[in-house]
Coordinates of C-alpha atoms and ligand atoms in Angstrom, one line a residue:
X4 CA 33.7 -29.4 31.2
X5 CA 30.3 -27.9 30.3
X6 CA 27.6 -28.7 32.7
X7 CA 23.8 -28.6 31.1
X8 CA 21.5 -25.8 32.4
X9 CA 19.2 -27.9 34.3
X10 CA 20.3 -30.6 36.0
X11 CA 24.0 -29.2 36.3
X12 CA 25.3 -33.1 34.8
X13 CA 27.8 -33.5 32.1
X14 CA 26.3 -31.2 28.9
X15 CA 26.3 -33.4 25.7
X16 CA 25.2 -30.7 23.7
X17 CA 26.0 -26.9 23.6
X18 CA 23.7 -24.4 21.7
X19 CA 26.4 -21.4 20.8
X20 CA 23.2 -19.9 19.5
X21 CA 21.2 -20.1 22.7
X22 CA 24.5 -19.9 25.1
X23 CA 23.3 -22.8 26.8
X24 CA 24.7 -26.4 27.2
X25 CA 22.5 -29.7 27.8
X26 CA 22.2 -33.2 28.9
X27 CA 21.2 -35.9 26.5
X28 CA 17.3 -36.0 28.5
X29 CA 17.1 -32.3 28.9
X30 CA 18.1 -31.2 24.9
X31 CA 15.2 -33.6 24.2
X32 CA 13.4 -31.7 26.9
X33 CA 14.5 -28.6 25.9
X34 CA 13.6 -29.8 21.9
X35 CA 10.2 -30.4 22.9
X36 CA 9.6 -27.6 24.4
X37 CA 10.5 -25.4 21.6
X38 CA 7.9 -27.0 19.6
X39 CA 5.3 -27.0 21.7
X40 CA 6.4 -23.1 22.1
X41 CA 6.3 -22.3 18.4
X42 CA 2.2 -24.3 18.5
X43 CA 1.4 -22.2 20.7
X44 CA 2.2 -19.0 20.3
X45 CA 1.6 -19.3 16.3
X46 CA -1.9 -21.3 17.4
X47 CA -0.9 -24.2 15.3
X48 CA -3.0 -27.3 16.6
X49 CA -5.7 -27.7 20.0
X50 CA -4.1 -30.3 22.1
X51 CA -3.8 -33.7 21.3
X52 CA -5.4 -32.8 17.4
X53 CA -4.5 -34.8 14.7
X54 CA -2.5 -33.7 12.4
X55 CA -0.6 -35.6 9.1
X56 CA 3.2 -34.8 9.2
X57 CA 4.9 -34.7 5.6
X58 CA 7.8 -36.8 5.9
X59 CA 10.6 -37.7 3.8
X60 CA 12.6 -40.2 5.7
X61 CA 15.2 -36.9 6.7
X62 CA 16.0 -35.4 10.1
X63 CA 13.7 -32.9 10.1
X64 CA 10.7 -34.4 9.0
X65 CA 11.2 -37.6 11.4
X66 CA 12.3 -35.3 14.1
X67 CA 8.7 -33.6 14.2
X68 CA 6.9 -36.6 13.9
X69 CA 8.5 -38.1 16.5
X70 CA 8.2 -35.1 18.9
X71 CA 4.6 -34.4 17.5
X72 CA 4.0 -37.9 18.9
X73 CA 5.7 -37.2 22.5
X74 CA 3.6 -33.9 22.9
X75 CA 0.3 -36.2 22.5
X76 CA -1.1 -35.0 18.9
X77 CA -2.5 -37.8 17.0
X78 CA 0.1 -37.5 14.4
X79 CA 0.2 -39.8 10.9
X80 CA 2.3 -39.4 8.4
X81 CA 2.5 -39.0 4.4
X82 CA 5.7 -40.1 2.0
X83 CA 5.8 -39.0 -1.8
X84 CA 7.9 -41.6 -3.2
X85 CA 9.7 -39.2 -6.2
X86 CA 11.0 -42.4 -7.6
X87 CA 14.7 -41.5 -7.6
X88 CA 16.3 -44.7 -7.6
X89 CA 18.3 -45.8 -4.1
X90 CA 17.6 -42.5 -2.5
X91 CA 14.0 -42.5 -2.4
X92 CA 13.9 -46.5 -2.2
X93 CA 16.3 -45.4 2.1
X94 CA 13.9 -42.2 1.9
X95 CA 10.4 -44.6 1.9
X96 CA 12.5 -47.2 4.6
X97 CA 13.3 -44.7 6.9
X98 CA 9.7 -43.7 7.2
X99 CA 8.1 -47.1 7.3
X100 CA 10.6 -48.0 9.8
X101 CA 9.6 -45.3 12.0
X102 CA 6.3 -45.7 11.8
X103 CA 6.4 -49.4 12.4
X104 CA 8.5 -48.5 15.7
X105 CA 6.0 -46.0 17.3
X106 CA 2.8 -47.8 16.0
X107 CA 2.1 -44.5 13.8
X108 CA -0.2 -44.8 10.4
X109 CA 2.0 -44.2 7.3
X110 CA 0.7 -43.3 3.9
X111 CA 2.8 -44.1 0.5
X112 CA 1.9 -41.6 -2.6
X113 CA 4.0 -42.8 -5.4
X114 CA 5.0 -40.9 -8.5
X115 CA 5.9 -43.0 -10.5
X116 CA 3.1 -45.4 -10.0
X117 CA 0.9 -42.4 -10.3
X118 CA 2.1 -40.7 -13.7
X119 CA 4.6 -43.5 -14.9
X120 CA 7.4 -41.2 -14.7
X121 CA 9.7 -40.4 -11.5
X122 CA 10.0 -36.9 -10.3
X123 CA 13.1 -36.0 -12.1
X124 CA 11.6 -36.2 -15.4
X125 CA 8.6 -34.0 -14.4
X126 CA 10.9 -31.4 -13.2
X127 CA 12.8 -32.0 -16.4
X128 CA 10.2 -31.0 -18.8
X129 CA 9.1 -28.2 -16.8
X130 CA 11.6 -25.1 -17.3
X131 CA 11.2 -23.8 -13.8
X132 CA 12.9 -23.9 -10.7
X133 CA 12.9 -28.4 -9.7
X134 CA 11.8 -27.6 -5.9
X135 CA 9.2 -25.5 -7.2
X136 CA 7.7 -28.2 -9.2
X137 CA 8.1 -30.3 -6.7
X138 CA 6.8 -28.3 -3.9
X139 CA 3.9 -27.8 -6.6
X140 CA 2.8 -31.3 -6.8
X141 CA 3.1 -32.4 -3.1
X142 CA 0.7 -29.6 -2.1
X143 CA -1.4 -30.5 -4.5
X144 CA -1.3 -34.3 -3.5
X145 CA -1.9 -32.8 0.7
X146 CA -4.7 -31.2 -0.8
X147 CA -6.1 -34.4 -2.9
X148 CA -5.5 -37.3 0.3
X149 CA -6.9 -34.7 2.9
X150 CA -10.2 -35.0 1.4
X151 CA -10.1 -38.9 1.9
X152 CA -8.4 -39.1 5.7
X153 CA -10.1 -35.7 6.7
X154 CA -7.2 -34.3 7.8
X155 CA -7.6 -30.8 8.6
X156 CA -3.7 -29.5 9.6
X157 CA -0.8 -30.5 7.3
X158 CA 2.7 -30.4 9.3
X159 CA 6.1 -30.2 7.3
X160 CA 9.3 -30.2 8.9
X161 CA 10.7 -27.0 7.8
X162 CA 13.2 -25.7 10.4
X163 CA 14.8 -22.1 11.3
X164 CA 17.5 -22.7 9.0
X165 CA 15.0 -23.5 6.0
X166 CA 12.7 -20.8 6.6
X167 CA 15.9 -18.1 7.2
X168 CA 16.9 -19.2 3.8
X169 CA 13.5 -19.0 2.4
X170 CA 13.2 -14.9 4.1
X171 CA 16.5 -14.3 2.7
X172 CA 15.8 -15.3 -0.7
X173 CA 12.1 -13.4 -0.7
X174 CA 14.0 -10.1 0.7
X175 CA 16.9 -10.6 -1.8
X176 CA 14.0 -10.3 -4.8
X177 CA 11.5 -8.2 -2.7
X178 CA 9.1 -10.6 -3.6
X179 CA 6.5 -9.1 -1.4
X180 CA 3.8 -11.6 -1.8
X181 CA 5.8 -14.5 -1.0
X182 CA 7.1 -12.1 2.4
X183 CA 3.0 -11.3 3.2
X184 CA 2.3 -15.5 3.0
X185 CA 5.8 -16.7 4.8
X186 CA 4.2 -17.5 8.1
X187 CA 4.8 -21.0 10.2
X188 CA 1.2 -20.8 10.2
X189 CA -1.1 -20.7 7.0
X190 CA -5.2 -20.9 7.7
X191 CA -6.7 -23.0 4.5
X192 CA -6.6 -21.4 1.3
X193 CA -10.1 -22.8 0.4
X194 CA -12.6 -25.0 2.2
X195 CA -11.9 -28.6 2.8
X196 CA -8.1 -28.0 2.1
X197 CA -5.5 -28.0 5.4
X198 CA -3.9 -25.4 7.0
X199 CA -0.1 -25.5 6.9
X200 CA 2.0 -25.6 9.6
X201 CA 6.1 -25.4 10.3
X202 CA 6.6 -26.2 13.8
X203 CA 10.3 -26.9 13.8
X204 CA 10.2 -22.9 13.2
X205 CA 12.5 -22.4 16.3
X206 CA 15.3 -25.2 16.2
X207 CA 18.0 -25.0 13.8
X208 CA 19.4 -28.1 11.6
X209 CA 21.9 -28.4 14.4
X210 CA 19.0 -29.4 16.6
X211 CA 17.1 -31.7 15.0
X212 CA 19.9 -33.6 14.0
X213 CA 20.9 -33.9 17.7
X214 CA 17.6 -34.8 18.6
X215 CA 17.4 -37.6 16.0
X216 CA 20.8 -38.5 17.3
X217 CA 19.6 -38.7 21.1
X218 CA 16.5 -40.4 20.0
X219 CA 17.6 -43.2 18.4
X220 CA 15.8 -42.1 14.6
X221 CA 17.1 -43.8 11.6
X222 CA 17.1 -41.1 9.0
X223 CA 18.4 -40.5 5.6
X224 CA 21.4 -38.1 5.8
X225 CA 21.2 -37.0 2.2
X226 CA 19.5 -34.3 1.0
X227 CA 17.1 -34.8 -2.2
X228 CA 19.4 -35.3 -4.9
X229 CA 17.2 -32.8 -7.5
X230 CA 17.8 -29.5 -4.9
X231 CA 21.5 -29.8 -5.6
X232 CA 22.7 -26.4 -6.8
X233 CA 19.4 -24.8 -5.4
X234 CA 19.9 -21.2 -4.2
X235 CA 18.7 -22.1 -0.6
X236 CA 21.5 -24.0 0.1
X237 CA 24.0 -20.5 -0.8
X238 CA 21.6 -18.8 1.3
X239 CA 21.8 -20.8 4.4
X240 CA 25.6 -21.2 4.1
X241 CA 25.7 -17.6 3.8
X242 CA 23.7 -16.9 7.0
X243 CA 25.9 -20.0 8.6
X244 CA 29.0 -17.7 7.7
X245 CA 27.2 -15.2 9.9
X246 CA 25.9 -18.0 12.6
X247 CA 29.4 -18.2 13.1
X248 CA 30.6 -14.9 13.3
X249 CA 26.9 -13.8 15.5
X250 CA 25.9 -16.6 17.7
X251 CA 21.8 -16.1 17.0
X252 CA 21.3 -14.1 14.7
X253 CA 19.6 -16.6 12.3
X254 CA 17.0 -16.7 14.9
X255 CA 16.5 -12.7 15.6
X256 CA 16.6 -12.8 11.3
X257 CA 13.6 -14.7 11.2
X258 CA 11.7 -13.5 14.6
X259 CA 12.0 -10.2 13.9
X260 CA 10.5 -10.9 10.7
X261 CA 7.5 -12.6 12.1
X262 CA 6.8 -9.8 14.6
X263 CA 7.6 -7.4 13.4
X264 CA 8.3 -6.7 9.9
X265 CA 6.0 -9.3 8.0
X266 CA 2.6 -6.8 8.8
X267 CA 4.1 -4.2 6.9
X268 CA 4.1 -6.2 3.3
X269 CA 0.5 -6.3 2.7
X270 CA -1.4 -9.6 1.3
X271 CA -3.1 -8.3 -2.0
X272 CA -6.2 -10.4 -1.9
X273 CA -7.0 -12.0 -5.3
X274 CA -9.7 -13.1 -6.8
X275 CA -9.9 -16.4 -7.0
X276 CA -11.4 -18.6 -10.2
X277 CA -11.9 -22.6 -10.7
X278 CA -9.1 -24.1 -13.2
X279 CA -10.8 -24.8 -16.2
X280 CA -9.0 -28.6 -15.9
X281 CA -9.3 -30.0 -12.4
X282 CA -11.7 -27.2 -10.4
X283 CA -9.0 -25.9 -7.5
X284 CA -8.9 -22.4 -6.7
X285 CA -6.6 -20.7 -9.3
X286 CA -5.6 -16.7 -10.0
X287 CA -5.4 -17.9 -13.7
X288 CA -8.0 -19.9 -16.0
X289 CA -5.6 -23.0 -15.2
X290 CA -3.9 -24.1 -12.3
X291 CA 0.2 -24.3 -11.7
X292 CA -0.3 -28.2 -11.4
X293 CA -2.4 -28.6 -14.1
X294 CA -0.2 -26.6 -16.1
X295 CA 2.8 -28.2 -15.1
X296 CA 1.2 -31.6 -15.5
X297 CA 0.4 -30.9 -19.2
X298 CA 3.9 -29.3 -19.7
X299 CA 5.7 -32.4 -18.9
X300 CA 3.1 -34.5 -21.2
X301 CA 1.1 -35.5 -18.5
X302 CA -2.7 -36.4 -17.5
X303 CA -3.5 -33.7 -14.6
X304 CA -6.6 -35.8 -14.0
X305 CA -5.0 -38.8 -13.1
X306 CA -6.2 -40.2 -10.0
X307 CA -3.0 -40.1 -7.1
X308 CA -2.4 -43.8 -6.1
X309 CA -2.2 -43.6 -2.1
X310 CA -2.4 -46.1 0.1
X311 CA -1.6 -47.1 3.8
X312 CA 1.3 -49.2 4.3
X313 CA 2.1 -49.0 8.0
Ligands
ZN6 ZN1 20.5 -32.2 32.4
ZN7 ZN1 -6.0 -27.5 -12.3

C-alpha cells in the first residue's frame, strides 16, 4: 500500500512524475500549492486580486477557478457559448452550475447570438487552422468585456500538458516568435487590455482531473468537438509516450524552456498600427479578427452580446 507524503495515511493518488503518493486532502493541498507556486514565481496576480478565469465547463478551466477561489483571489468567470449543439449547451451548464455552487459571477458571450452563426461555420469559412480562429475571437472578446468589468488579469486554464504541446509544436517549426511570447505570464499588449495568465503551468491533465475528482466539480469530459484532429493532441500523446518511458520529463521540457532557453529567442519588437476597421493594435492595416470576421461574411463591428447570468 502506498502511504501519502504527509500525513503517512492511505495515498489515493500517486504522481509517477513527481515520485510522490497523496491523500485525498493533501493532493488538493498539494494542487494548491502548485498554483499558488507558479503566481508567484511568474508574478501573476497581488493577493487576493481579481482576476476573470476563461472557462469552458472542462477540467482545467473549472479546476483553476475553483482553486483560484480557495487561494482568496476575487475570481469571476467568462463562457463563450461556440453554439455547437449539445456540447456547448453541458459546456455553458457545467459553468453556471459551478458558479451557482461557490456564489461566483458568471458571464455568458454567445456566438451565435452575437454573429448569427455558431463557431463551426466561422472556422469553416476561414481556411486556417479552427483553434486558431477560435483562439482569435475569444481574445478578442477578453479584450472587448475587459473594458466594461475593468478587469485587468485574464486567467485560462492551460496546463503543463497544453503548454508542452504548444513548445513542442513552436520548436518543431522554429517558429521563434511564438517561442519569445510562450510565457505563463504575458504583461498587456496595449493599454486597457489584460495581461494573460496560465497558472495551471505546473500540474499536468492527470492532476486537474484528480482534483476535479476530489473536489466534487461537475465538468464536461469531452474535449471541443472542432480541435479533433488538431496537431496538439499528436504532440501531447507523443510527449505521453515519453511520460511513460521518463517519469517527468514533460515538466523539465517545459521548465527548462522557461528558464532557461526562452531568453535566447529574442522578441522582435514591431511597430504597431490601428486596424483600419475596428482601431486595435495591429502589425498589418487590418486586424486578424477583423479579417477573419469579413472572411466568413461577417460584420467585425458587431457589438458582442455579454451578459451576467450567475
Ligand atoms: Zn495525507
Ligand atoms: Zn480590426
Amino acid at each position: 500500500m502506498r502511504r501519502c507524503v504527509k500525513c503517512k495515511g492511505e495515498a489515493a493518488v500517486h504522481l509517477k512524475s513527481k515520485n510522490a503518493s497523496f491523500c485525498g486532502e493533501h493532493f488538493v493541498e498539494h494542487f494548491l500549492n502548485q498554483v499558488e507556486r507558479a503566481i508567484k514565481k511568474f508574478k501573476m496576480l497581488s493577493p487576493g486580486e481579481r482576476v476573470l478565469v476563461a472557462v469552458s465547463g472542462g477540467k482545467d478551466s473549472l479546476a483553476l477557478w475553483d482553486a483560484l477561489l480557495s487561494l482568496g483571489y476575487e475570481a469571476e468567470g467568462v463562457h463563450v457559448d461556440l453554439g455547437l449543439g449539445d456540447y456547448s449547451a453541458g459546456s455553458r451548464e457545467a459553468c453556471q452550475e459551478f458558479a451557482r455552487r461557490r456564489g461566483a459571477k458568471l458571464y455568458l458571450f454567445s456566438v451565435v447570438e452575437t454573429y448569427g452563426v455558431s463557431m463551426r461555420e466561422i472556422t469553416a469559412r476561414n481556411r486556417r487552422a479552427t483553434c486558431s480562429v477560435c483562439g482569435t475571437v475569444k481574445r478578442y472578446l477578453m479584450n472587448r468585456l475587459v473594458q466594461e468589468t475593468g478587469h485587468r488579469v485574464v486567467a485560462t486554464g492551460h496546463n503543463l500538458d497544453d503548454e508542452a504541446a504548444a513548445l513542442f509544436g513552436n520548436l518543431l517549426g522554429w517558429q521563434e516568435g511564438y517561442l519569445a511570447r510562450q510565457y505563463p505570464y504575458l504583461p498587456p499588449s496595449h493599454p486597457g487590455f489584460p495581461a494573460r495568465i496560465k497558472p495551471l503551468v505546473r500540474l499536468s491533465e492527470f492532476e486537474t482531473r484528480t482534483y476535479c475528482q476530489l473536489r466534487g466539480l461537475g465538468y464536461l469530459g469531452d474535449g471541443c468537438p472542432l480541435a479533433k484532429g488538431a496537431s496538439s493532441l499528436f504532440y501531447k500523446e507523443l510527449l505521453n509516450s515519453l511520460e511513460e518511458r521518463m517519469p517527468g520529463s514533460k515538466l523539465r521540457f517545459l521548465f527548462g524552456f522557461l528558464e532557461e532557453g526562452r531568453s535566447r529567442f529574442a522578441d522582435v519588437p514591431v511597430e504597431l498600427k490601428e486596424c483600419e476597421i475596428c482601431g486595435q493594435p495591429t502589425t498589418a492595416s487590418t486586424c486578424l479578427f477583423c479579417r477573419l470576421m469579413q472572411r466568413a461574411g461577417l460584420d467585425p463591428l458587431t457589438r458582442p452580446q455579454v451578459r451576467q447570468v450567475v
